[in-house]
Short mmCIF file of N, CA, C and O in Angstrom, two decimals:
data_model
loop_
_atom_site.label_atom_id
_atom_site.label_comp_id
_atom_site.label_asym_id
_atom_site.label_seq_id
_atom_site.Cartn_x
_atom_site.Cartn_y
_atom_site.Cartn_z
N MET A 1 -201.54 127.97 372.58
CA MET A 1 -200.83 126.89 371.85
C MET A 1 -201.70 125.82 371.37
O MET A 1 -201.60 125.26 370.34
N SER A 2 -202.60 125.36 372.18
CA SER A 2 -203.61 124.27 371.81
C SER A 2 -204.41 124.58 370.65
O SER A 2 -204.76 123.81 369.98
N LYS A 3 -204.68 125.85 370.49
CA LYS A 3 -205.42 126.27 369.23
C LYS A 3 -204.74 125.96 368.03
O LYS A 3 -205.08 125.50 366.88
N VAL A 4 -203.31 126.28 368.04
CA VAL A 4 -202.39 126.05 366.89
C VAL A 4 -202.41 124.56 366.60
O VAL A 4 -202.33 124.14 365.49
N VAL A 5 -202.18 123.70 367.61
CA VAL A 5 -202.03 122.33 367.56
C VAL A 5 -203.27 121.79 367.06
O VAL A 5 -203.48 121.08 366.09
N SER A 6 -204.46 122.33 367.58
CA SER A 6 -205.74 121.86 366.97
C SER A 6 -206.09 122.16 365.62
O SER A 6 -206.41 121.23 364.90
N ARG A 7 -205.66 123.34 365.11
CA ARG A 7 -205.63 123.68 363.71
C ARG A 7 -204.83 122.86 362.82
O ARG A 7 -205.28 122.41 361.85
N GLY A 8 -203.64 122.62 363.14
CA GLY A 8 -202.62 121.70 362.57
C GLY A 8 -203.35 120.31 362.28
O GLY A 8 -203.23 119.73 361.35
N VAL A 9 -203.82 119.83 363.60
CA VAL A 9 -204.41 118.50 363.48
C VAL A 9 -205.56 118.36 362.61
O VAL A 9 -205.76 117.49 361.99
N SER A 10 -206.32 119.39 362.73
CA SER A 10 -207.64 119.47 361.85
C SER A 10 -207.27 119.56 360.50
O SER A 10 -207.87 118.78 359.62
N ALA A 11 -206.25 120.33 360.07
CA ALA A 11 -205.88 120.33 358.56
C ALA A 11 -205.39 118.97 358.21
O ALA A 11 -205.69 118.54 357.04
N ALA A 12 -204.56 118.41 359.02
CA ALA A 12 -203.93 117.20 358.62
C ALA A 12 -205.03 116.01 358.48
O ALA A 12 -205.13 115.16 357.61
N SER A 13 -205.99 115.93 359.38
CA SER A 13 -207.09 115.00 359.59
C SER A 13 -207.99 115.22 358.39
O SER A 13 -208.50 114.29 357.93
N GLY A 14 -208.19 116.41 357.99
CA GLY A 14 -209.05 116.76 356.82
C GLY A 14 -208.42 116.13 355.54
O GLY A 14 -209.27 115.58 354.74
N MET A 15 -207.18 116.33 355.27
CA MET A 15 -206.61 115.65 354.14
C MET A 15 -206.69 114.18 354.19
O MET A 15 -206.91 113.47 353.15
N LEU A 16 -206.38 113.61 355.35
CA LEU A 16 -206.29 112.12 355.55
C LEU A 16 -207.76 111.71 355.32
O LEU A 16 -207.99 110.56 354.71
N GLY A 17 -208.66 112.37 355.87
CA GLY A 17 -210.18 111.91 355.61
C GLY A 17 -210.59 112.06 354.24
O GLY A 17 -211.33 111.21 353.70
N GLY A 18 -210.11 113.02 353.45
CA GLY A 18 -210.44 113.06 352.02
C GLY A 18 -209.90 112.04 351.19
O GLY A 18 -210.55 111.31 350.42
N ALA A 19 -208.69 111.59 351.62
CA ALA A 19 -208.03 110.40 350.91
C ALA A 19 -208.73 109.07 351.19
O ALA A 19 -208.99 108.27 350.48
N ILE A 20 -209.08 108.88 352.58
CA ILE A 20 -209.86 107.76 353.02
C ILE A 20 -211.14 107.63 352.46
O ILE A 20 -211.54 106.56 351.87
N ALA A 21 -211.94 108.64 352.40
CA ALA A 21 -213.30 108.69 351.84
C ALA A 21 -213.15 108.58 350.35
O ALA A 21 -214.17 107.73 349.87
N GLY A 22 -212.22 108.99 349.58
CA GLY A 22 -212.13 108.77 348.17
C GLY A 22 -211.92 107.40 347.87
O GLY A 22 -212.50 106.82 346.98
N ALA A 23 -210.96 106.59 348.75
CA ALA A 23 -210.76 105.33 348.56
C ALA A 23 -212.10 104.37 348.81
O ALA A 23 -212.22 103.51 348.05
N ILE A 24 -212.62 104.64 349.87
CA ILE A 24 -213.88 103.92 350.16
C ILE A 24 -214.88 104.08 349.21
O ILE A 24 -215.60 103.15 348.60
N PHE A 25 -215.19 105.37 348.63
CA PHE A 25 -216.06 105.76 347.61
C PHE A 25 -215.89 104.88 346.42
O PHE A 25 -216.64 104.25 345.79
N LYS A 26 -214.57 104.85 346.02
CA LYS A 26 -214.18 104.13 344.68
C LYS A 26 -214.60 102.59 344.96
O LYS A 26 -215.16 102.09 344.00
N GLN A 27 -214.38 101.92 346.00
CA GLN A 27 -214.59 100.57 346.31
C GLN A 27 -216.16 100.44 346.27
O GLN A 27 -216.67 99.39 345.70
N VAL A 28 -216.87 101.21 346.98
CA VAL A 28 -218.36 101.18 347.07
C VAL A 28 -218.91 101.37 345.65
O VAL A 28 -219.91 100.64 345.30
N TRP A 29 -218.43 102.26 344.94
CA TRP A 29 -218.99 102.50 343.53
C TRP A 29 -218.71 101.19 342.74
O TRP A 29 -219.63 100.77 341.91
N LYS A 30 -217.48 100.50 342.77
CA LYS A 30 -217.34 99.24 342.02
C LYS A 30 -218.36 98.35 342.33
O LYS A 30 -218.92 97.67 341.57
N LEU A 31 -218.62 98.24 343.70
CA LEU A 31 -219.46 97.12 344.21
C LEU A 31 -220.97 97.52 343.58
O LEU A 31 -221.75 96.64 343.26
N ALA A 32 -221.39 98.79 343.68
CA ALA A 32 -222.73 99.19 343.49
C ALA A 32 -222.99 99.26 341.93
O ALA A 32 -224.11 98.73 341.36
N SER A 33 -222.04 99.48 341.14
CA SER A 33 -222.32 99.68 339.68
C SER A 33 -221.54 98.70 338.67
O SER A 33 -221.93 98.50 337.62
N GLY A 34 -220.50 97.99 339.22
CA GLY A 34 -219.67 97.19 338.49
C GLY A 34 -218.66 97.80 337.63
O GLY A 34 -218.03 97.30 336.68
N LYS A 35 -218.64 99.21 337.78
CA LYS A 35 -217.71 100.08 336.95
C LYS A 35 -216.57 100.60 337.82
O LYS A 35 -216.80 100.82 338.99
N ASP A 36 -215.45 100.81 337.13
CA ASP A 36 -214.29 101.15 337.81
C ASP A 36 -214.29 102.77 338.31
O ASP A 36 -213.93 103.10 339.26
N ASP A 37 -214.94 103.54 337.51
CA ASP A 37 -215.06 104.92 337.80
C ASP A 37 -216.37 105.52 337.91
O ASP A 37 -217.31 105.10 337.15
N ALA A 38 -216.53 106.38 338.75
CA ALA A 38 -218.00 106.98 338.88
C ALA A 38 -218.21 107.99 337.91
O ALA A 38 -217.25 108.46 337.27
N PRO A 39 -219.35 108.21 337.52
CA PRO A 39 -219.71 109.14 336.48
C PRO A 39 -219.38 110.59 336.84
O PRO A 39 -219.60 111.05 337.89
N GLN A 40 -218.89 111.34 335.85
CA GLN A 40 -218.59 112.81 336.11
C GLN A 40 -219.99 113.47 335.71
O GLN A 40 -220.60 113.06 334.80
N ALA A 41 -220.15 114.61 336.37
CA ALA A 41 -221.44 115.43 336.31
C ALA A 41 -221.57 115.90 334.79
O ALA A 41 -222.58 116.17 334.30
N ASN A 42 -220.37 116.23 334.26
CA ASN A 42 -220.36 116.99 332.95
C ASN A 42 -220.19 115.98 331.73
O ASN A 42 -220.07 116.32 330.74
N SER A 43 -220.33 114.59 332.08
CA SER A 43 -220.09 113.58 330.98
C SER A 43 -221.48 113.48 330.38
O SER A 43 -222.46 113.12 331.06
N ASP A 44 -221.49 113.14 328.99
CA ASP A 44 -222.86 112.98 328.18
C ASP A 44 -223.24 111.52 328.24
O ASP A 44 -224.14 111.18 327.93
N GLU A 45 -222.17 110.66 328.66
CA GLU A 45 -222.35 109.23 328.58
C GLU A 45 -223.25 108.66 329.69
O GLU A 45 -223.75 107.57 329.75
N TYR A 46 -223.55 109.51 330.80
CA TYR A 46 -224.23 109.21 331.85
C TYR A 46 -225.62 110.01 332.03
O TYR A 46 -225.57 111.19 331.74
N GLY A 47 -226.74 109.38 332.60
CA GLY A 47 -227.85 110.15 332.80
C GLY A 47 -228.02 110.65 334.06
O GLY A 47 -227.10 110.54 334.97
N TRP A 48 -229.00 111.48 334.19
CA TRP A 48 -229.19 112.35 335.49
C TRP A 48 -229.21 111.25 336.70
O TRP A 48 -228.58 111.53 337.75
N GLY A 49 -229.90 110.23 336.68
CA GLY A 49 -230.05 109.27 337.73
C GLY A 49 -228.83 108.73 338.36
O GLY A 49 -228.47 108.75 339.38
N GLU A 50 -228.00 108.18 337.25
CA GLU A 50 -226.62 107.57 337.59
C GLU A 50 -225.76 108.70 338.26
O GLU A 50 -225.08 108.53 339.25
N VAL A 51 -225.78 109.94 337.65
CA VAL A 51 -224.85 111.00 338.25
C VAL A 51 -225.33 111.38 339.69
O VAL A 51 -224.46 111.58 340.51
N LEU A 52 -226.54 111.74 339.89
CA LEU A 52 -227.05 111.96 341.16
C LEU A 52 -226.90 110.95 342.21
O LEU A 52 -226.58 111.32 343.32
N PHE A 53 -227.17 109.64 341.76
CA PHE A 53 -226.92 108.57 342.68
C PHE A 53 -225.58 108.48 343.15
O PHE A 53 -225.24 108.24 344.26
N ALA A 54 -224.53 108.54 342.13
CA ALA A 54 -223.05 108.66 342.48
C ALA A 54 -222.83 109.74 343.44
O ALA A 54 -222.06 109.52 344.57
N ALA A 55 -223.27 110.96 343.19
CA ALA A 55 -223.05 112.04 344.11
C ALA A 55 -223.58 111.98 345.54
O ALA A 55 -222.92 112.28 346.49
N ALA A 56 -224.97 111.38 345.54
CA ALA A 56 -225.34 111.07 347.02
C ALA A 56 -224.60 110.02 347.72
O ALA A 56 -224.19 110.24 348.92
N ILE A 57 -224.09 108.90 347.18
CA ILE A 57 -223.23 107.90 347.72
C ILE A 57 -221.99 108.58 348.21
O ILE A 57 -221.55 108.54 349.36
N GLN A 58 -221.40 109.43 347.22
CA GLN A 58 -220.03 109.99 347.69
C GLN A 58 -220.20 111.02 348.75
O GLN A 58 -219.45 110.95 349.62
N GLY A 59 -221.27 111.84 348.71
CA GLY A 59 -221.54 112.82 349.84
C GLY A 59 -221.68 112.26 351.21
O GLY A 59 -221.15 112.63 352.17
N ALA A 60 -222.49 110.98 351.12
CA ALA A 60 -222.72 110.29 352.39
C ALA A 60 -221.53 109.71 352.93
O ALA A 60 -221.03 109.87 354.12
N ILE A 61 -220.62 109.14 352.25
CA ILE A 61 -219.37 108.62 352.63
C ILE A 61 -218.45 109.61 353.07
O ILE A 61 -218.00 109.44 354.24
N PHE A 62 -218.19 110.71 352.34
CA PHE A 62 -217.33 111.95 352.77
C PHE A 62 -217.84 112.47 354.13
O PHE A 62 -217.13 112.70 355.05
N GLY A 63 -219.18 112.64 354.28
CA GLY A 63 -219.76 113.13 355.53
C GLY A 63 -219.44 112.28 356.78
O GLY A 63 -219.07 112.72 357.90
N VAL A 64 -219.69 110.90 356.65
CA VAL A 64 -219.42 109.97 357.69
C VAL A 64 -218.05 109.97 358.06
O VAL A 64 -217.57 109.99 359.22
N VAL A 65 -217.19 109.79 357.03
CA VAL A 65 -215.62 109.70 357.30
C VAL A 65 -215.23 111.13 357.94
O VAL A 65 -214.38 110.99 359.01
N LYS A 66 -215.58 112.28 357.50
CA LYS A 66 -215.18 113.43 357.99
C LYS A 66 -215.62 113.56 359.51
O LYS A 66 -214.87 113.86 360.40
N ALA A 67 -216.94 113.23 359.80
CA ALA A 67 -217.40 113.24 361.14
C ALA A 67 -216.63 112.31 362.12
O ALA A 67 -216.21 112.59 363.24
N ALA A 68 -216.29 111.12 361.51
CA ALA A 68 -215.56 110.03 362.36
C ALA A 68 -214.07 110.64 362.66
O ALA A 68 -213.63 110.62 363.81
N ILE A 69 -213.54 111.08 361.69
CA ILE A 69 -212.09 111.67 361.87
C ILE A 69 -212.05 112.90 362.65
O ILE A 69 -211.25 112.98 363.65
N ASP A 70 -213.02 113.90 362.52
CA ASP A 70 -213.02 114.99 363.28
C ASP A 70 -213.33 114.79 364.80
O ASP A 70 -212.59 115.18 365.79
N ARG A 71 -214.16 113.74 364.98
CA ARG A 71 -214.44 113.44 366.26
C ARG A 71 -213.30 112.68 367.04
O ARG A 71 -213.01 112.98 368.24
N SER A 72 -212.71 111.86 366.31
CA SER A 72 -211.52 111.12 366.87
C SER A 72 -210.36 112.18 367.17
O SER A 72 -209.62 112.13 368.21
N ALA A 73 -210.21 113.09 366.20
CA ALA A 73 -209.10 114.05 366.57
C ALA A 73 -209.37 114.95 367.71
O ALA A 73 -208.62 115.21 368.48
N ALA A 74 -210.65 115.42 367.82
CA ALA A 74 -211.16 116.17 368.97
C ALA A 74 -210.98 115.36 370.33
O ALA A 74 -210.36 115.98 371.17
N ARG A 75 -211.31 114.18 370.29
CA ARG A 75 -211.09 113.48 371.56
C ARG A 75 -209.56 113.12 371.92
O ARG A 75 -209.28 113.34 372.91
N SER A 76 -208.73 112.98 370.82
CA SER A 76 -207.23 112.92 371.02
C SER A 76 -206.66 114.21 371.47
O SER A 76 -205.95 114.12 372.59
N ILE A 77 -207.05 115.25 371.06
CA ILE A 77 -206.44 116.52 371.37
C ILE A 77 -207.17 116.77 372.82
O ILE A 77 -206.28 117.21 373.66
N HIS A 78 -208.32 116.48 373.15
CA HIS A 78 -208.79 116.59 374.57
C HIS A 78 -208.06 115.70 375.50
O HIS A 78 -207.67 116.21 376.66
N ARG A 79 -207.66 114.55 375.13
CA ARG A 79 -206.98 113.67 376.06
C ARG A 79 -205.54 114.27 376.33
O ARG A 79 -205.07 114.15 377.48
N ALA A 80 -205.02 114.65 375.09
CA ALA A 80 -203.56 115.22 375.26
C ALA A 80 -203.39 116.56 376.08
O ALA A 80 -202.43 116.74 376.70
N THR A 81 -204.41 117.36 375.91
CA THR A 81 -204.30 118.73 376.53
C THR A 81 -205.28 119.02 377.61
O THR A 81 -205.01 119.82 378.35
N GLY A 82 -206.24 118.08 377.76
CA GLY A 82 -207.22 118.39 378.88
C GLY A 82 -208.11 119.36 378.42
O GLY A 82 -208.98 119.90 379.41
N LYS A 83 -208.28 119.93 377.30
CA LYS A 83 -209.11 121.00 376.91
C LYS A 83 -210.03 120.57 375.83
O LYS A 83 -209.75 119.76 375.03
#
């Protein structure tokens, strides 16, 4: 039963983490670039540097948020189930 609960919590926390990371990235990008939207990789109006810089920031934020939420969920499940 705890595997089922763990998978459900993992799926829900993944969706929540994606939403949180997206919101954080949007704010960080506004501060870093002064623009509302990050460059799209297939857009001709941005150069390689700006596209890759945005992708690096986004990846770092998503990685940190995912690790924090996964760790928090794992600790909560452990406390609740003892496993």
